[in-house]
Coordinates of N, CA and C in Angstrom, one line a residue:
T96 N 110.0 76.3 119.0 CA 109.7 76.4 120.4 C 110.3 77.7 121.0
L97 N 110.8 78.6 120.1 CA 111.3 79.9 120.5 C 112.5 79.8 121.5
G98 N 113.2 78.7 121.4 CA 114.4 78.5 122.2 C 114.2 77.8 123.6
W99 N 112.9 77.4 123.8 CA 112.6 76.8 125.1 C 113.1 75.3 125.0
F100 N 113.1 74.7 123.9 CA 113.6 73.3 123.8 C 114.5 73.3 122.5
R101 N 115.2 72.2 122.4 CA 116.0 71.9 121.2 C 115.1 71.5 120.1
D102 N 115.0 72.4 119.0 CA 114.2 72.0 117.9 C 114.9 71.0 117.1
P103 N 114.2 69.9 116.7 CA 114.9 68.8 116.0 C 115.0 69.1 114.5
V104 N 116.0 68.6 113.9 CA 116.0 68.4 112.4 C 115.6 67.0 112.1
L105 N 114.4 66.9 111.5 CA 113.8 65.6 111.3 C 114.5 64.8 110.2
P106 N 114.5 63.5 110.2 CA 115.2 62.7 109.2 C 114.8 63.1 107.8
G107 N 113.5 63.3 107.6 CA 112.9 63.7 106.2 C 113.5 65.0 105.7
M108 N 113.8 65.9 106.6 CA 114.3 67.2 106.3 C 115.7 67.1 105.6
L109 N 116.5 66.0 106.0 CA 117.8 65.9 105.4 C 117.8 65.5 103.9
L110 N 116.6 65.2 103.4 CA 116.4 64.9 102.0 C 116.1 66.2 101.2
W111 N 115.9 67.3 101.9 CA 115.6 68.6 101.2 C 116.8 69.1 100.4
E112 N 116.5 70.0 99.6 CA 117.6 70.8 98.9 C 118.3 71.5 100.1
E113 N 119.7 71.6 99.9 CA 120.5 72.2 101.0 C 120.0 73.7 101.3
G114 N 119.6 74.4 100.3 CA 119.2 75.8 100.5 C 118.0 75.8 101.4
D115 N 117.0 74.9 101.1 CA 115.8 74.9 101.8 C 116.0 74.5 103.3
L116 N 116.9 73.6 103.5 CA 117.2 73.2 104.8 C 117.8 74.3 105.6
A117 N 118.8 74.9 105.0 CA 119.5 76.1 105.6 C 118.6 77.2 106.0
E118 N 117.7 77.5 105.0 CA 116.7 78.6 105.2 C 115.8 78.3 106.4
T119 N 115.3 77.0 106.5 CA 114.5 76.6 107.6 C 115.2 76.7 109.0
V120 N 116.4 76.3 109.0 CA 117.2 76.3 110.3 C 117.4 77.7 110.7
F121 N 117.8 78.6 109.7 CA 118.0 80.0 110.1 C 116.7 80.6 110.4
H122 N 115.6 80.3 109.8 CA 114.3 80.8 110.1 C 114.0 80.6 111.6
E123 N 114.2 79.3 112.0 CA 113.9 78.9 113.4 C 114.8 79.6 114.4
L124 N 116.1 79.7 114.0 CA 117.0 80.4 114.9 C 116.7 81.8 115.0
A125 N 116.2 82.4 114.0 CA 115.7 83.8 114.1 C 114.6 84.0 115.1
H126 N 113.6 83.1 115.1 CA 112.6 83.0 116.1 C 113.2 82.9 117.5
A127 N 114.1 82.0 117.7 CA 114.7 81.8 119.0 C 115.5 83.0 119.5
T128 N 116.0 83.8 118.5 CA 116.8 85.0 118.9 C 115.9 86.2 119.2
L129 N 114.8 86.4 118.4 CA 114.0 87.6 118.6 C 112.5 87.2 118.4
W130 N 111.7 87.6 119.3 CA 110.3 87.4 119.2 C 109.6 88.6 119.7
V131 N 108.9 89.3 118.9 CA 108.1 90.5 119.2 C 106.8 90.1 119.8
P132 N 106.5 90.4 121.0 CA 105.2 89.9 121.6 C 104.0 90.5 120.9
G133 N 103.0 89.7 120.7 CA 101.7 90.1 120.2 C 101.6 90.3 118.7
S134 N 102.7 89.9 117.9 CA 102.6 90.0 116.5 C 103.1 88.8 115.7
V135 N 102.3 87.8 115.5 CA 102.8 86.6 114.9 C 103.2 86.9 113.4
A136 N 102.3 87.8 112.8 CA 102.6 88.2 111.3 C 104.0 88.8 111.2
F137 N 104.3 89.7 112.1 CA 105.6 90.4 112.0 C 106.7 89.4 112.3
N138 N 106.6 88.6 113.3 CA 107.7 87.6 113.6 C 107.9 86.6 112.5
E139 N 106.8 86.2 111.8 CA 107.0 85.3 110.6 C 107.7 86.0 109.5
S140 N 107.3 87.3 109.3 CA 108.0 88.0 108.2 C 109.4 88.2 108.5
F141 N 109.7 88.6 109.7 CA 111.1 88.8 110.1 C 111.9 87.5 109.9
A142 N 111.4 86.4 110.5 CA 112.1 85.2 110.5 C 112.3 84.6 109.0
S143 N 111.3 84.9 108.1 CA 111.4 84.5 106.8 C 112.5 85.3 106.1
F144 N 112.6 86.6 106.4 CA 113.6 87.4 105.8 C 115.0 86.9 106.2
V145 N 115.2 86.7 107.5 CA 116.5 86.3 108.1 C 116.8 84.9 107.5
G146 N 115.9 84.0 107.4 CA 116.1 82.7 106.9 C 116.7 82.8 105.5
E147 N 116.0 83.6 104.6 CA 116.4 83.7 103.3 C 117.8 84.4 103.2
A148 N 118.0 85.5 103.9 CA 119.2 86.2 103.8 C 120.4 85.4 104.3
A149 N 120.2 84.7 105.4 CA 121.3 83.9 106.0 C 121.6 82.7 105.1
A150 N 120.5 82.1 104.6 CA 120.8 80.9 103.7 C 121.6 81.3 102.5
D151 N 121.2 82.5 101.9 CA 121.9 83.0 100.8 C 123.4 83.3 101.1
R152 N 123.7 83.8 102.3 CA 125.0 84.0 102.8 C 125.8 82.7 102.9
Y153 N 125.1 81.7 103.5 CA 125.7 80.4 103.7 C 126.0 79.7 102.4
L154 N 125.1 79.7 101.4 CA 125.3 79.1 100.1 C 126.5 79.8 99.3
S155 N 126.4 81.1 99.4 CA 127.4 82.0 98.7 C 128.8 81.7 99.3
E156 N 128.9 81.6 100.6 CA 130.3 81.4 101.2 C 130.8 80.0 101.0
R157 N 129.8 79.0 100.9 CA 130.2 77.6 100.8 C 130.5 77.3 99.3
Y158 N 129.7 77.7 98.4 CA 129.8 77.4 97.0 C 130.2 78.5 96.1
G159 N 130.1 79.8 96.6 CA 130.4 80.9 95.7 C 129.2 81.7 95.4
A160 N 129.2 82.9 95.4 CA 128.0 83.8 95.2 C 127.4 83.5 93.8
D161 N 128.3 83.2 92.8 CA 127.8 82.9 91.5 C 127.6 81.5 91.1
S162 N 127.6 80.6 92.1 CA 127.5 79.1 91.9 C 126.0 78.9 91.5
R163 N 125.9 77.7 90.9 CA 124.5 77.4 90.4 C 123.5 77.3 91.5
V164 N 123.9 76.6 92.6 CA 123.0 76.5 93.8 C 122.6 77.8 94.4
A165 N 123.6 78.7 94.5 CA 123.3 80.0 95.2 C 122.4 80.8 94.2
V166 N 122.7 80.8 93.0 CA 121.9 81.6 92.0 C 120.5 81.1 91.9
E167 N 120.3 79.8 91.9 CA 119.0 79.2 91.8 C 118.2 79.5 93.0
A168 N 118.7 79.4 94.1 CA 118.0 79.7 95.4 C 117.6 81.1 95.4
R169 N 118.5 82.0 95.0 CA 118.2 83.5 95.0 C 117.1 83.8 94.0
T170 N 117.2 83.2 92.8 CA 116.2 83.4 91.8 C 114.8 82.9 92.2
L171 N 114.8 81.7 92.8 CA 113.5 81.1 93.3 C 112.8 82.0 94.3
N172 N 113.6 82.6 95.3 CA 113.0 83.4 96.2 C 112.5 84.7 95.6
A173 N 113.2 85.3 94.7 CA 112.7 86.5 94.0 C 111.5 86.2 93.2
D174 N 111.4 85.1 92.6 CA 110.3 84.7 91.8 C 109.1 84.5 92.7
W175 N 109.3 83.9 93.8 CA 108.1 83.7 94.7 C 107.5 85.0 95.2
R176 N 108.3 86.0 95.4 CA 107.7 87.3 95.8 C 107.1 87.9 94.6
A177 N 107.6 87.8 93.4 CA 106.9 88.4 92.3 C 105.6 87.6 92.0
F178 N 105.6 86.3 92.2 CA 104.4 85.5 92.0 C 103.3 85.9 92.9
Q179 N 103.6 86.2 94.2 CA 102.7 86.6 95.1 C 102.0 88.0 94.7
L180 N 102.9 88.8 94.2 CA 102.4 90.1 93.7 C 101.5 90.0 92.5
L181 N 101.8 89.0 91.6 CA 101.0 88.7 90.5 C 99.6 88.3 90.9
L182 N 99.6 87.4 91.9 CA 98.3 86.9 92.4 C 97.5 88.0 93.1
K183 N 98.2 88.9 93.7 CA 97.5 90.1 94.3 C 96.8 90.9 93.2
G184 N 97.5 91.0 92.0 CA 96.9 91.7 90.9 C 95.6 91.1 90.4
L185 N 95.6 89.8 90.3 CA 94.5 89.0 90.0 C 93.3 89.2 91.0
Y186 N 93.7 89.2 92.3 CA 92.7 89.4 93.3 C 92.0 90.8 93.1
E187 N 92.8 91.8 92.9 CA 92.4 93.2 92.7 C 91.4 93.2 91.5
D188 N 91.8 92.6 90.4 CA 90.9 92.6 89.2 C 89.6 92.0 89.5
L189 N 89.6 90.9 90.2 CA 88.3 90.2 90.6 C 87.5 91.1 91.6
D190 N 88.2 91.7 92.5 CA 87.5 92.6 93.5 C 86.8 93.7 92.7
S191 N 87.4 94.3 91.7 CA 86.9 95.3 90.9 C 85.7 94.8 90.2
L192 N 85.8 93.6 89.6 CA 84.7 93.0 88.9 C 83.5 92.8 89.8
Y193 N 83.7 92.2 90.9 CA 82.5 92.0 91.8 C 81.9 93.2 92.3
G194 N 82.6 94.4 92.3 CA 82.0 95.6 92.7 C 81.5 96.5 91.6
D195 N 81.4 95.9 90.4 CA 81.0 96.7 89.2 C 79.5 96.6 89.1
P196 N 78.7 97.6 89.4 CA 77.3 97.6 89.4 C 76.7 97.5 88.0
S197 N 77.5 97.8 87.0 CA 77.0 97.8 85.6 C 77.0 96.4 85.0
R198 N 77.5 95.4 85.7 CA 77.5 94.0 85.1 C 76.5 93.2 85.8
T199 N 75.8 92.3 85.1 CA 74.9 91.3 85.6 C 75.7 90.2 86.3
E200 N 75.0 89.4 87.1 CA 75.6 88.3 87.8 C 76.2 87.3 86.8
E201 N 75.5 87.1 85.7 CA 75.9 86.2 84.7 C 77.2 86.7 84.0
E202 N 77.2 88.0 83.8 CA 78.4 88.6 83.2 C 79.7 88.5 84.1
K203 N 79.3 88.7 85.4 CA 80.5 88.6 86.4 C 81.0 87.2 86.5
L204 N 80.1 86.2 86.5 CA 80.6 84.8 86.6 C 81.4 84.5 85.3
A205 N 81.0 84.9 84.2 CA 81.7 84.6 82.9 C 83.0 85.3 82.9
R206 N 83.1 86.5 83.4 CA 84.4 87.3 83.4 C 85.3 86.7 84.5
K207 N 84.7 86.2 85.6 CA 85.5 85.6 86.6 C 86.2 84.4 86.1
A208 N 85.5 83.6 85.4 CA 86.0 82.4 84.8 C 87.2 82.7 83.8
E209 N 87.0 83.8 83.0 CA 88.1 84.3 82.1 C 89.3 84.7 82.9
L210 N 89.1 85.4 84.0 CA 90.3 85.9 84.7 C 91.1 84.7 85.3
F211 N 90.4 83.8 85.9 CA 91.1 82.6 86.4 C 91.8 81.8 85.3
A212 N 91.1 81.7 84.2 CA 91.7 80.9 83.1 C 92.9 81.6 82.5
G213 N 93.0 82.9 82.7 CA 94.1 83.7 82.1 C 95.3 83.8 83.1
L214 N 95.3 83.1 84.3 CA 96.4 83.1 85.2 C 97.7 82.7 84.6
P215 N 97.7 81.5 83.8 CA 99.0 81.0 83.2 C 99.5 82.1 82.2
G216 N 98.6 82.8 81.6 CA 99.1 83.8 80.6 C 99.7 85.0 81.3
R217 N 99.2 85.3 82.5 CA 99.8 86.4 83.3 C 101.2 86.0 83.7
V218 N 101.4 84.8 84.0 CA 102.7 84.3 84.4 C 103.7 84.5 83.2
Q219 N 103.3 84.1 82.0 CA 104.1 84.2 80.8 C 104.4 85.6 80.4
A220 N 103.5 86.5 80.7 CA 103.6 87.9 80.4 C 104.4 88.7 81.5
S221 N 104.8 88.1 82.6 CA 105.4 88.7 83.7 C 106.9 88.7 83.5
N222 N 107.6 89.3 84.6 CA 109.1 89.3 84.5 C 109.7 88.1 85.4
L223 N 108.8 87.1 85.7 CA 109.3 85.9 86.4 C 110.4 85.3 85.6
V224 N 111.4 84.7 86.3 CA 112.5 84.1 85.6 C 112.2 82.6 85.3
M225 N 111.7 81.9 86.2 CA 111.3 80.5 86.0 C 109.8 80.4 85.7
K226 N 109.5 80.9 84.5 CA 108.1 81.0 84.1 C 107.4 79.7 84.0
D227 N 108.1 78.7 83.5 CA 107.5 77.4 83.3 C 107.1 76.8 84.6
R228 N 108.0 77.0 85.6 CA 107.7 76.4 87.0 C 106.5 77.1 87.6
W229 N 106.3 78.4 87.4 CA 105.2 79.0 88.1 C 103.9 78.9 87.2
E230 N 104.0 78.7 86.0 CA 102.9 78.4 85.2 C 102.3 77.0 85.6
A231 N 103.2 76.1 85.8 CA 102.8 74.8 86.2 C 102.1 74.9 87.6
A232 N 102.6 75.8 88.4 CA 101.9 76.0 89.7 C 100.5 76.5 89.6
T233 N 100.3 77.3 88.6 CA 98.9 77.8 88.4 C 98.0 76.8 87.9
R234 N 98.5 75.7 87.3 CA 97.6 74.7 86.7 C 97.3 73.5 87.7
R235 N 97.9 73.7 89.0 CA 97.7 72.6 90.0 C 96.6 73.0 90.9
G236 N 95.6 72.1 91.1 CA 94.5 72.4 92.0 C 93.5 73.4 91.3
V237 N 92.5 73.7 92.1 CA 91.4 74.6 91.6 C 91.6 76.0 92.2
W238 N 91.6 77.0 91.2 CA 91.7 78.4 91.7 C 90.3 79.0 91.9
N239 N 90.0 79.5 93.1 CA 88.8 80.1 93.4 C 89.0 81.2 94.4
N240 N 87.9 81.9 94.8 CA 88.0 83.1 95.7 C 88.8 82.7 97.0
A241 N 88.4 81.5 97.6 CA 89.0 81.1 98.8 C 90.5 80.9 98.8
R242 N 91.0 80.3 97.6 CA 92.4 80.1 97.5 C 93.1 81.5 97.2
L243 N 92.4 82.3 96.5 CA 93.1 83.6 96.2 C 93.1 84.7 97.3
V244 N 92.2 84.5 98.2 CA 92.0 85.6 99.2 C 93.3 85.8 100.0
Q245 N 94.2 84.8 100.2 CA 95.3 85.0 101.0 C 96.3 85.9 100.3
Y246 N 96.1 86.2 99.0 CA 97.0 87.1 98.3 C 96.4 88.5 98.2
R247 N 95.4 88.8 98.9 CA 94.8 90.2 98.8 C 95.7 91.3 99.2
N248 N 96.7 91.0 100.0 CA 97.6 92.0 100.4 C 99.1 91.6 100.1
Y249 N 99.8 92.5 99.6 CA 101.2 92.3 99.4 C 101.9 93.5 100.0
S250 N 102.7 93.3 101.0 CA 103.3 94.5 101.6 C 104.8 94.6 101.2
S251 N 105.4 95.6 101.6 CA 106.8 95.9 101.3 C 107.7 95.4 102.4
E252 N 107.3 94.5 103.2 CA 108.1 94.1 104.4 C 109.5 93.6 103.9
Y253 N 109.5 92.8 102.9 CA 110.8 92.2 102.4 C 111.7 93.4 102.1
E254 N 111.2 94.3 101.3 CA 112.0 95.4 100.8 C 112.5 96.3 102.0
R255 N 111.6 96.5 103.0 CA 112.0 97.2 104.1 C 113.0 96.5 105.0
F256 N 112.8 95.2 105.2 CA 113.9 94.5 105.9 C 115.2 94.5 105.2
A257 N 115.1 94.4 103.8 CA 116.4 94.5 103.0 C 117.0 95.9 103.2
A258 N 116.2 96.9 103.2 CA 116.8 98.2 103.3 C 117.5 98.4 104.7
L259 N 116.8 97.8 105.8 CA 117.3 98.0 107.1 C 118.7 97.2 107.2
L260 N 118.7 96.0 106.6 CA 119.9 95.2 106.6 C 121.1 95.9 105.9
A261 N 120.7 96.6 104.8 CA 121.7 97.4 104.1 C 122.2 98.6 104.9
Q262 N 121.3 99.2 105.7 CA 121.7 100.3 106.6 C 122.7 99.8 107.7
N263 N 122.6 98.5 107.9 CA 123.5 97.9 109.0 C 124.7 97.2 108.3
N264 N 125.0 97.6 107.1 CA 126.2 97.1 106.3 C 126.1 95.6 106.0
G265 N 124.9 95.1 105.9 CA 124.8 93.6 105.7 C 125.1 92.7 106.8
D266 N 125.2 93.3 108.0 CA 125.6 92.6 109.2 C 124.2 92.0 109.8
I267 N 124.0 90.7 109.7 CA 122.7 90.2 110.1 C 122.5 90.3 111.6
P268 N 123.5 90.0 112.5 CA 123.3 90.2 113.9 C 123.0 91.6 114.3
A269 N 123.7 92.6 113.7 CA 123.4 94.0 113.9 C 122.0 94.4 113.4
F270 N 121.6 93.8 112.3 CA 120.3 94.0 111.8 C 119.2 93.5 112.8
I271 N 119.4 92.3 113.4 CA 118.5 91.8 114.4 C 118.5 92.6 115.6
Q272 N 119.6 93.2 116.0 CA 119.6 94.1 117.2 C 118.8 95.3 116.9
E273 N 118.9 95.8 115.6 CA 118.2 97.0 115.2 C 116.8 96.8 115.2
I274 N 116.3 95.6 114.7 CA 114.9 95.3 114.8 C 114.4 95.3 116.2
Q275 N 115.2 94.7 117.1 CA 114.8 94.6 118.5 C 114.7 96.0 119.1
R276 N 115.6 96.9 118.7 CA 115.6 98.3 119.2 C 114.4 99.1 118.7
I277 N 114.1 99.0 117.4 CA 113.0 99.9 116.9 C 111.6 99.4 117.2
T278 N 111.5 98.1 117.5 CA 110.2 97.5 117.9 C 109.9 97.4 119.3
K279 N 110.9 97.7 120.2 CA 110.7 97.6 121.6 C 109.7 98.6 122.1
G280 N 108.6 98.1 122.8 CA 107.6 98.9 123.3 C 106.6 99.4 122.3
R281 N 106.7 99.0 121.0 CA 105.8 99.4 120.0 C 104.6 98.5 119.9
K282 N 103.4 99.0 119.7 CA 102.2 98.1 119.5 C 102.2 97.6 118.1
D283 N 102.7 98.4 117.2 CA 102.7 98.0 115.8 C 104.1 97.9 115.2
P284 N 104.7 96.7 115.3 CA 106.1 96.6 114.8 C 106.3 96.9 113.3
F285 N 105.2 96.6 112.5 CA 105.3 97.0 111.1 C 105.4 98.5 110.8
A286 N 104.7 99.3 111.6 CA 104.8 100.7 111.6 C 106.2 101.2 112.0
A287 N 106.8 100.5 113.0 CA 108.1 100.9 113.5 C 109.1 100.6 112.3
L288 N 109.0 99.5 111.6 CA 109.8 99.1 110.5 C 109.7 100.1 109.4
A289 N 108.4 100.5 109.1 CA 108.2 101.5 108.0 C 108.8 102.8 108.2
E290 N 108.8 103.2 109.6 CA 109.4 104.5 110.0 C 110.9 104.5 109.9
A291 N 111.5 103.3 110.0 CA 112.9 103.2 110.0 C 113.6 103.3 108.6
V292 N 112.8 103.0 107.6 CA 113.4 103.0 106.3 C 112.4 103.6 105.3
D293 N 113.0 104.1 104.2 CA 112.2 104.7 103.1 C 112.2 103.7 101.9
V294 N 111.0 103.1 101.7 CA 110.9 102.1 100.7 C 109.8 102.4 99.7
P295 N 109.9 102.5 98.4 CA 108.9 102.9 97.5 C 107.9 101.7 97.4
A296 N 106.7 102.0 96.9 CA 105.7 101.0 96.7 C 106.1 100.0 95.7
V297 N 105.7 98.7 95.9 CA 106.1 97.7 95.0 C 105.0 97.5 93.9
K298 N 105.4 97.4 92.7 CA 104.4 97.3 91.6 C 104.3 95.9 91.0
N299 N 103.2 95.6 90.4 CA 103.0 94.3 89.9 C 104.1 94.0 88.8
P300 N 104.5 92.6 88.8 CA 105.6 92.3 87.9 C 105.0 92.2 86.5

């Protein structure tokens, strides 16, 4: 509710993994702390980054940076970003296939089926750490254009937020204040973030 009301922690949430619950709480606190008008996508990217960074800080301080719970949470988050990038690669391959005028419709459909069927193999050939977990994810449900289209874009927002946090010496409150400063009065907060840091393009895993 962006701070207008007290957001509840529901009973079912108490059954979550501690890292997931911490990340959700920090995510919502980030929304209540800063909301850039007119850009839901930016606000969600920002809050997701703060939630992950703050939860990692919390788990590291409570259990130790090298503890099992902290390492697993960190690895899972990194894997999720790599998995999104892997799916973007599949989307691009399909997009190239659909736009190939040298192939017949029958050939395109056959190749499309091959590409979707090869998704588990892409996971095993990637640099994902929890490969079995993500391969299992590829086998759940039906993969089609509608499901894959959400992965057509993969931006460097996480990397840019991380770079800006580093520029603020890892101080999350100072980082939030800097986000507020660079986005104030800007129509495109993503452009403001890109201008604030120098981040190289992200490549497929």
